[in-house]
Coordinates of C-alpha atoms and ligand atoms in Angstrom, one line a residue:
M201 CA -0.1 0.1 0.1
I202 CA 3.0 2.2 1.0
R203 CA 5.1 1.5 -2.2
A204 CA 2.6 3.2 -4.4
Q205 CA 3.3 6.7 -2.8
L206 CA 6.9 6.5 -2.8
I207 CA 7.3 8.2 -5.9
S208 CA 8.7 11.8 -4.5
D209 CA 12.2 12.7 -5.1
K210 CA 12.4 12.4 -1.2
A211 CA 11.0 9.2 -1.2
Q212 CA 13.2 7.9 -4.0
Y213 CA 16.6 9.1 -2.2
A214 CA 15.7 7.9 1.1
A215 CA 15.1 4.6 -0.4
R216 CA 18.6 4.6 -2.3
I217 CA 20.2 5.6 0.9
V218 CA 18.6 2.6 2.7
R219 CA 19.9 0.1 -0.4
T220 CA 23.1 1.7 0.0
L221 CA 23.4 0.9 3.9
R222 CA 22.1 -2.8 3.3
E223 CA 24.6 -3.4 0.3
R224 CA 27.3 -2.5 2.8
G225 CA 25.8 -5.0 5.3
F226 CA 24.0 -2.6 7.7
A227 CA 20.2 -2.7 8.6
A228 CA 18.4 0.3 7.6
Y229 CA 14.9 1.7 7.4
F230 CA 12.5 4.4 7.4
A231 CA 11.7 5.3 10.6
G232 CA 9.4 7.6 12.7
G233 CA 7.1 10.1 11.3
C234 CA 7.4 9.4 7.5
V235 CA 6.2 5.9 8.2
R236 CA 2.9 7.2 10.1
D237 CA 2.5 9.8 7.4
L238 CA 2.9 7.3 4.5
L239 CA 0.3 4.7 6.4
L240 CA -2.2 7.8 6.9
Q241 CA -1.7 8.7 2.8
R242 CA -0.3 11.9 3.9
D243 CA 2.5 13.4 2.3
P244 CA 5.6 13.3 4.7
A245 CA 7.5 16.5 5.3
D246 CA 10.8 14.5 5.5
Y247 CA 12.2 11.4 5.3
D248 CA 14.3 9.9 8.3
V249 CA 16.5 6.7 8.0
A250 CA 17.4 4.7 11.1
T251 CA 20.3 2.3 10.6
S252 CA 22.7 -0.1 12.6
A253 CA 25.8 1.9 10.9
T254 CA 27.4 4.1 13.2
P255 CA 27.9 7.9 12.5
Q256 CA 31.4 7.1 11.5
E257 CA 30.5 4.5 9.4
V258 CA 27.9 6.6 7.7
M259 CA 30.0 9.1 6.9
S260 CA 32.6 6.8 5.7
I261 CA 29.8 5.3 3.2
F262 CA 28.6 8.5 1.4
P263 CA 30.7 11.1 -0.1
K264 CA 29.4 14.1 1.5
T265 CA 27.8 14.2 5.1
Y266 CA 27.2 16.8 7.8
A267 CA 27.8 15.4 11.3
V268 CA 25.2 17.7 12.6
G269 CA 24.5 15.4 15.5
A270 CA 26.9 12.8 15.5
Q271 CA 26.8 12.3 19.1
F272 CA 23.3 11.6 19.4
G273 CA 23.8 9.4 16.3
V274 CA 22.5 11.6 13.7
V275 CA 24.1 12.4 10.3
L276 CA 22.7 14.3 7.5
V277 CA 23.0 13.0 3.8
P278 CA 22.6 16.0 1.4
V279 CA 21.1 15.5 -1.9
L280 CA 21.6 17.6 -4.8
R281 CA 18.7 17.7 -7.3
D282 CA 17.7 19.6 -10.4
S283 CA 14.4 21.4 -9.4
E284 CA 11.8 22.4 -11.9
D285 CA 13.3 25.7 -12.6
G286 CA 16.7 24.3 -13.5
E287 CA 18.5 25.3 -10.1
R288 CA 20.5 23.0 -8.3
E289 CA 18.6 22.8 -4.6
N290 CA 19.9 21.0 -1.6
Y291 CA 18.0 19.2 0.8
S292 CA 19.4 16.3 3.4
I293 CA 17.9 13.0 4.7
E294 CA 18.7 12.4 8.3
V295 CA 20.3 9.2 9.1
A296 CA 20.3 8.0 12.7
T297 CA 22.0 5.3 14.1
F298 CA 19.9 2.9 16.3
R299 CA 20.4 3.7 19.9
S300 CA 19.5 3.7 23.3
D301 CA 18.9 6.8 25.4
G302 CA 20.7 7.1 28.8
A303 CA 19.2 8.8 31.8
Y304 CA 17.8 12.3 31.5
S305 CA 18.9 14.8 34.4
D306 CA 17.9 18.1 32.7
G307 CA 14.3 17.2 31.6
R308 CA 15.2 17.3 28.0
H309 CA 18.2 15.8 26.7
P310 CA 19.8 12.2 27.3
D311 CA 23.1 12.5 29.2
Q312 CA 24.5 10.1 26.9
V313 CA 23.3 7.7 24.3
K314 CA 24.1 4.2 23.3
F315 CA 24.4 3.2 19.8
S316 CA 22.9 -0.2 19.3
K317 CA 22.4 -2.9 16.6
S318 CA 18.9 -3.5 17.4
A319 CA 16.0 -1.5 15.6
E320 CA 13.6 -2.6 18.2
M321 CA 15.7 -1.1 20.9
D322 CA 15.6 2.2 18.8
V323 CA 12.1 2.2 18.7
Q324 CA 11.7 1.9 22.3
R325 CA 13.2 5.6 22.9
R326 CA 11.0 7.2 20.5
D327 CA 8.0 9.4 22.2
F328 CA 4.8 7.8 20.7
T329 CA 3.6 4.6 19.2
I330 CA 2.4 6.2 16.0
N331 CA 6.0 7.7 15.7
G332 CA 7.7 4.2 16.4
L333 CA 7.2 2.4 13.3
L334 CA 9.6 1.3 10.7
Y335 CA 9.5 0.8 7.1
D336 CA 11.3 -1.4 4.8
P337 CA 11.3 -0.1 1.2
E338 CA 12.3 -2.9 -0.2
S339 CA 10.2 -5.4 0.8
G340 CA 7.3 -3.1 1.6
D341 CA 7.0 -4.4 5.0
V342 CA 6.1 -2.4 8.2
L343 CA 8.0 -3.1 11.4
D344 CA 6.0 -2.5 14.1
Y345 CA 7.0 -3.4 18.0
V346 CA 4.9 -1.2 19.7
D347 CA 1.4 -1.7 18.2
G348 CA 1.4 1.7 16.6
R349 CA -0.7 0.7 13.7
A350 CA -3.4 -0.3 15.8
D351 CA -3.0 3.0 17.7
L352 CA -3.4 4.8 14.0
G353 CA -6.8 2.9 13.4
R354 CA -7.8 3.9 16.8
K355 CA -6.7 7.4 16.4
V356 CA -4.7 7.5 19.7
I357 CA -1.5 9.1 21.1
R358 CA 0.1 6.9 23.3
A359 CA 3.5 7.1 24.9
I360 CA 5.8 4.2 24.4
G361 CA 6.4 2.4 27.7
N362 CA 5.8 4.2 30.9
P363 CA 4.3 7.7 30.1
H364 CA 5.1 9.3 33.4
Q365 CA 8.4 8.0 32.8
R366 CA 8.8 9.0 29.1
F367 CA 7.5 12.6 29.9
A368 CA 9.6 12.9 33.2
E369 CA 12.8 12.3 30.9
D370 CA 11.8 15.0 28.3
K371 CA 9.2 17.2 28.9
L372 CA 8.9 18.5 25.4
R373 CA 7.0 15.3 24.6
M374 CA 4.2 16.7 26.4
L375 CA 3.8 19.5 23.7
R376 CA 4.5 17.3 21.2
A377 CA 1.6 14.7 22.4
V378 CA -1.0 17.8 22.2
R379 CA 0.5 18.9 18.5
F380 CA 0.1 15.3 17.2
A381 CA -3.2 14.9 18.7
A382 CA -4.5 18.3 17.3
R383 CA -2.9 17.8 13.8
F384 CA -4.5 14.3 13.2
G385 CA -7.8 14.9 15.3
Y386 CA -6.8 12.0 17.7
T387 CA -7.4 11.5 21.2
I388 CA -4.4 11.4 23.7
E389 CA -4.7 7.9 25.5
P390 CA -5.9 8.4 29.3
Q391 CA -2.5 7.2 30.8
T392 CA -0.9 9.3 28.5
F393 CA -3.1 12.3 29.5
S394 CA -2.7 11.9 33.0
A395 CA 0.9 11.7 32.9
I396 CA 0.8 15.1 31.1
K397 CA -1.3 16.7 33.7
E398 CA 1.0 15.4 36.6
L399 CA 4.1 16.7 35.1
A400 CA 2.4 20.1 33.3
A401 CA 4.3 22.3 35.9
Q402 CA 7.6 21.2 34.6
I403 CA 7.2 22.1 31.1
H404 CA 9.6 25.4 32.1
Q405 CA 12.6 22.7 32.0
V406 CA 12.4 22.8 28.4
S407 CA 13.8 26.2 26.6
H408 CA 12.0 28.9 25.6
E409 CA 12.8 28.5 21.8
R410 CA 11.7 24.7 21.9
I411 CA 8.4 25.8 23.7
R412 CA 7.9 28.7 21.0
D413 CA 8.5 26.4 18.0
E414 CA 5.8 23.9 19.4
V415 CA 3.3 26.6 20.0
L416 CA 4.1 28.1 16.5
K417 CA 3.7 24.9 14.8
M418 CA 0.2 24.3 16.6
L419 CA -0.9 27.6 15.6
T420 CA -0.2 27.2 12.0
E421 CA -0.8 23.6 11.2
G422 CA -4.7 24.5 10.6
Q423 CA -5.7 23.0 13.8
A424 CA -5.1 25.6 16.2
K425 CA -8.4 25.7 18.1
P426 CA -8.3 22.0 19.0
A427 CA -4.5 22.6 19.7
F428 CA -5.4 25.1 22.3
E429 CA -8.4 23.2 23.8
L430 CA -6.0 20.3 24.5
L431 CA -3.4 22.8 25.7
D432 CA -6.0 23.7 28.3
E433 CA -7.3 20.5 29.3
S434 CA -3.9 19.3 30.0
T435 CA -3.2 22.0 32.1
L436 CA 0.0 23.0 30.0
L437 CA -1.7 26.5 28.7
Q438 CA -1.2 28.3 32.1
H439 CA 2.3 27.3 32.4
V440 CA 2.9 28.1 28.7
L441 CA 0.9 31.0 28.1
P442 CA -0.8 31.9 31.5
E443 CA -2.2 35.2 29.7
I444 CA -4.2 33.3 27.3
K445 CA -5.3 31.1 30.5
K446 CA -6.8 34.3 31.9
M447 CA -9.2 34.9 29.0
Q448 CA -11.4 32.5 30.5
G449 CA -14.6 33.7 32.2
V450 CA -13.8 37.1 31.1
A451 CA -17.1 38.3 30.2
Q452 CA -17.9 40.7 27.2
P453 CA -20.8 42.9 26.1
Q454 CA -23.5 41.0 24.5
E455 CA -24.2 43.2 21.9
Y456 CA -20.9 43.0 20.6
H457 CA -19.9 39.7 21.4
P458 CA -22.8 37.1 21.4
E459 CA -20.6 34.4 21.1
G460 CA -19.3 34.3 24.7
D461 CA -16.1 35.4 26.9
V462 CA -12.9 36.3 25.8
W463 CA -11.4 32.6 25.6
V464 CA -14.4 31.4 23.4
H465 CA -14.0 34.6 21.1
T466 CA -10.3 33.7 20.7
L467 CA -10.9 30.1 20.0
L468 CA -13.2 31.0 17.0
L469 CA -10.5 33.1 15.4
L470 CA -8.2 30.3 16.1
E471 CA -10.3 28.1 14.4
G472 CA -10.4 30.2 11.1
L473 CA -6.4 30.2 11.1
P474 CA -5.7 28.3 7.9
A475 CA -2.7 25.6 7.4
G476 CA 0.4 27.2 6.4
C477 CA -0.5 30.7 7.6
S478 CA 2.3 32.9 8.9
K479 CA 3.5 32.7 12.3
T480 CA 3.0 36.8 12.8
L481 CA -0.7 36.6 11.8
A482 CA -1.2 33.3 14.1
L483 CA 0.3 35.3 17.1
G484 CA -1.3 38.6 16.4
V485 CA -5.1 36.5 16.3
L486 CA -3.9 34.5 19.7
L487 CA -2.9 37.6 21.0
H488 CA -5.2 40.6 19.7
D489 CA -7.3 40.6 22.8
V490 CA -4.7 39.5 25.5
G491 CA -5.3 43.2 27.2
K492 CA -8.7 42.2 27.8
P493 CA -8.4 40.5 31.1
P494 CA -6.3 43.3 32.6
T495 CA -8.7 46.1 31.6
F496 CA -12.0 44.5 32.1
R497 CA -14.3 46.9 34.0
R498 CA -18.4 46.9 34.3
A499 CA -19.0 50.8 33.6
P500 CA -22.3 51.7 34.2
D501 CA -23.7 51.3 30.5
R502 CA -21.5 48.1 29.8
I503 CA -18.6 45.9 30.2
R504 CA -15.7 48.1 28.8
F505 CA -12.0 47.3 28.2
D506 CA -10.6 50.8 27.9
G507 CA -7.0 50.8 26.2
H508 CA -7.2 47.2 26.0
A509 CA -5.0 47.4 22.4
E510 CA -2.4 49.5 24.0
I511 CA -1.9 47.2 27.0
G512 CA -2.3 44.2 24.9
T513 CA 0.6 45.6 22.6
K514 CA 2.7 45.9 25.6
M515 CA 1.9 42.2 26.6
A516 CA 2.3 40.8 23.4
A517 CA 5.8 42.2 23.1
E518 CA 6.7 40.8 26.6
I519 CA 5.4 37.3 25.1
C520 CA 7.4 37.8 22.1
R521 CA 10.5 38.6 24.1
R522 CA 10.0 35.4 26.3
F523 CA 9.7 33.3 23.0
R524 CA 12.6 35.0 21.7
M525 CA 11.1 36.1 18.6
S526 CA 13.2 38.3 15.9
N527 CA 12.7 42.0 16.2
E528 CA 11.1 42.2 13.0
D529 CA 8.5 39.3 13.8
T530 CA 7.8 40.9 17.3
D531 CA 7.0 44.5 15.5
Q532 CA 4.7 42.8 13.3
V533 CA 2.8 41.0 15.9
C534 CA 2.5 44.0 18.0
A535 CA 1.6 46.3 15.3
L536 CA -1.2 43.8 14.7
V537 CA -2.6 43.9 18.4
A538 CA -1.9 47.5 18.3
N539 CA -4.2 48.4 15.4
H540 CA -6.8 45.8 15.3
M541 CA -9.4 48.3 17.0
R542 CA -8.5 51.2 14.4
F543 CA -10.9 49.2 11.9
G544 CA -13.7 50.7 14.0
D545 CA -12.8 54.0 12.8
V546 CA -12.3 53.7 9.1
K547 CA -15.1 55.3 7.9
K548 CA -14.1 58.5 10.3
M549 CA -10.5 58.6 9.0
K550 CA -9.4 61.6 7.3
E551 CA -8.2 60.4 3.8
S552 CA -4.2 60.9 4.9
T553 CA -4.6 59.0 8.1
L554 CA -6.9 55.9 6.0
K555 CA -3.9 55.8 3.5
R556 CA -1.4 55.9 6.1
F557 CA -3.4 53.0 7.9
L558 CA -3.5 50.9 4.7
R559 CA 0.1 51.2 4.2
L560 CA 1.4 49.3 7.5
P561 CA 3.7 46.6 6.4
D562 CA 2.0 43.4 5.6
F563 CA -1.5 45.3 5.9
D564 CA -3.3 41.9 4.5
E565 CA -2.2 40.3 7.9
H566 CA -4.3 43.4 9.6
L567 CA -7.2 42.7 7.2
A568 CA -7.0 38.9 7.7
L569 CA -7.0 39.3 11.7
H570 CA -10.1 41.9 11.3
R571 CA -11.9 39.4 9.2
L572 CA -11.5 36.7 12.0
D573 CA -12.4 39.2 14.6
C574 CA -15.7 39.9 12.9
L575 CA -16.6 36.3 11.9
S576 CA -15.8 35.3 15.5
S577 CA -18.2 38.0 17.0
H578 CA -21.1 39.8 15.4
R579 CA -20.4 38.3 11.7
D580 CA -20.7 42.0 10.3
L581 CA -18.2 42.0 7.5
E582 CA -19.1 45.8 6.6
L583 CA -15.9 47.5 7.5
Y584 CA -14.0 44.5 6.3
D585 CA -15.7 45.3 2.7
F586 CA -15.1 49.0 3.1
V587 CA -11.5 48.7 3.4
R588 CA -11.1 46.0 0.5
E589 CA -12.9 48.2 -1.8
K590 CA -10.6 50.9 -0.9
I591 CA -7.7 49.0 -1.8
A592 CA -9.1 47.7 -5.0
T593 CA -10.4 50.9 -6.2
M594 CA -7.2 53.0 -4.8
P595 CA -4.2 52.9 -7.3
A596 CA -0.7 52.1 -5.2
E597 CA 0.5 55.7 -6.3
Q598 CA -2.6 57.2 -4.3
I599 CA -1.8 55.0 -1.3
R600 CA 2.1 55.8 -1.5
P601 CA 2.7 58.6 -3.8
E602 CA 6.3 59.8 -4.5
P603 CA 7.2 62.7 -2.1
L604 CA 6.7 66.0 -3.7
I605 CA 9.8 67.2 -1.7
T606 CA 12.7 66.2 0.5
G607 CA 15.0 67.6 2.9
N608 CA 17.3 68.3 0.4
D609 CA 14.7 70.2 -1.5
L610 CA 14.3 72.3 2.0
I611 CA 17.9 72.7 2.3
A612 CA 18.3 74.0 -1.3
A613 CA 15.3 76.3 -0.4
G614 CA 17.6 77.9 2.2
Y615 CA 16.0 76.3 5.4
K616 CA 18.4 75.0 8.2
P617 CA 18.2 71.4 8.9
G618 CA 16.4 71.0 12.1
P619 CA 13.7 69.2 14.1
Q620 CA 11.1 71.0 12.2
F621 CA 12.1 69.2 8.9
K622 CA 10.2 66.2 9.9
E623 CA 7.1 67.9 11.0
W624 CA 7.0 69.8 8.1
L625 CA 7.7 66.8 5.3
T626 CA 4.9 65.2 7.1
A627 CA 2.4 68.0 6.8
V628 CA 3.4 68.2 3.2
E629 CA 2.6 64.5 2.9
D630 CA -0.6 65.0 4.8
A631 CA -1.6 67.5 2.3
Q632 CA -0.6 65.6 -0.6
L633 CA -2.5 62.4 0.6
E634 CA -5.5 64.7 1.1
G635 CA -5.4 66.1 -2.6
A636 CA -4.7 69.4 -1.2
I637 CA -1.6 70.0 -3.1
Q638 CA -0.1 68.3 -6.1
T639 CA 3.1 70.1 -7.2
K640 CA 6.8 70.6 -5.3
E641 CA 5.8 74.4 -6.0
E642 CA 2.7 74.0 -3.8
A643 CA 4.7 72.0 -1.1
L644 CA 7.5 74.6 -0.8
A645 CA 4.7 77.3 -0.5
L646 CA 3.3 75.1 2.4
V647 CA 6.6 75.1 4.3
E648 CA 7.3 78.5 3.7
R649 CA 3.6 79.1 5.3
M650 CA 4.4 76.9 8.4
A651 CA 7.9 78.5 8.7
Q652 CA 6.2 82.0 8.7
Q653 CA 3.4 80.9 11.4
E654 CA 6.4 79.8 13.5
S655 CA 8.6 82.4 13.6
S656 CA 5.6 85.1 14.4
R657 CA 4.9 82.7 17.4
Ligands
ATP933 P1 6.6 16.0 12.0 O1 5.6 15.8 10.8 O2 6.4 17.2 12.6 O3 8.1 16.4 11.6 P2 7.9 13.8 13.1 O4 7.2 12.7 13.7 O5 8.6 13.2 11.9 O6 6.5 14.7 12.8 P3 10.1 14.8 14.1 O7 10.1 16.1 15.5 O8 10.7 15.3 12.6 O9 8.7 14.5 14.2 O10 10.9 13.6 14.7 C1 11.2 12.4 13.9 C2 11.0 11.3 14.8 O11 11.8 10.7 16.0 C3 9.8 11.1 15.6 O12 8.8 10.3 14.7 C4 9.9 10.0 16.9 O13 10.0 8.8 16.3 C5 11.4 10.8 17.1 N1 11.4 11.6 18.2 C6 11.5 13.2 17.9 N2 11.2 13.8 19.2 C7 11.3 13.1 19.9 C8 11.3 13.2 21.7 N3 11.4 14.6 21.9 N4 11.4 11.9 22.0 C9 11.4 11.1 21.7 N5 11.4 10.3 20.2 C10 11.4 12.0 19.5
MG934 MG1 9.9 14.8 10.8

């Protein structure tokens, strides 16, 4: 059944690597996620090979290799291929030596690994039964030492061996369990799930970067809502993102938010995040109302969240910093949170303000967030349609016209460079965006009026 699927380049190369290793007398199989995906008839993201050859042996067999994790038994075998547009492009097959892992004293990495000649032993150190399958691309046989195929049939994520022990060894596996369950729409087997609940508070032994990577995968694989529900049920949420946990039970005004509290609203938005969406949009969506819990107030007329976008922006910056996001990504996530309420004003905005709003970097992400925000509450897309119409009908040169003048023009006109330059140039651009001026001469005349006003003050 799997054979028919092995048509991709990657599968072919992985199969060739297996054959080469076998010709040299070693055992070798496809291992882990790729076997699971092939059985599920999903296209594996990458193919991993497990072998009895040691890293040294693997490196001596293939002409070019990278010893990325040779101490853990992992060697990358790069593959050069011709891609469709004729360019040479590189990807690598991960070749890992069968091993058993020693003790784990830091809650994440084995203190030492012991290479082994036994495929069965190698499977025992893997995380979940569905990830513990081996495949022989020559015979077409699946080697299943852990009842992984049955669990695929049952749609269950089950730890290999004693769940408590396996999560105690490596706390990252708790997040992986949630991610795989959400991705495939599986349940987490009860004992595996109880072990996660018992150990959830220890997730902090995992680095912020690894937690971030798992959370971002959960958000961008198309199943963000079930992933966050499972994070909550497993109690991991309060340890990984306490700011999101605090959204629960925070009531909202019925007339704007018939769907329920801030948590329910946020989950509805997550449900709308498509697979493959950008991480900045995903985080912007997750965090857009993160400022609501701390600003909740029952005013005489209704529940209010004054300043929630501003407070939320600060909180988003803090969360991005904790997640070690790049400055560029942090700026975009913060911009999404900071601007999400401004859609409410688009019809009242001055032309220049509206154009500046539409010019925000990656505006399509602001628009996507706003759309999800509407669909997850009152379901009225009037302002979304208004903005889309504006973008569609306004030529780019109207939204972002060439500046009529620059600082150099001001110097040439005899002005002394100073802090007013920026003010004047902004005022000139405002007038230009409003359609009040069209030429360099008009721009300089405007500056002259402003300069006279200032000197007569
Ligand atoms: P994905 O489709 O997300 O890549 P995957 O199952 O391929 O899923 P990887 O992180 O690529 O996951 O890891 C490959 C294999 O290595 C897994 O299938 C599993 O057998 C093993 N593995 C990965 N991480 C761990 C871990 N923390 N503990 C135990 N085994 C692991
Ligand atoms: Mg993988």
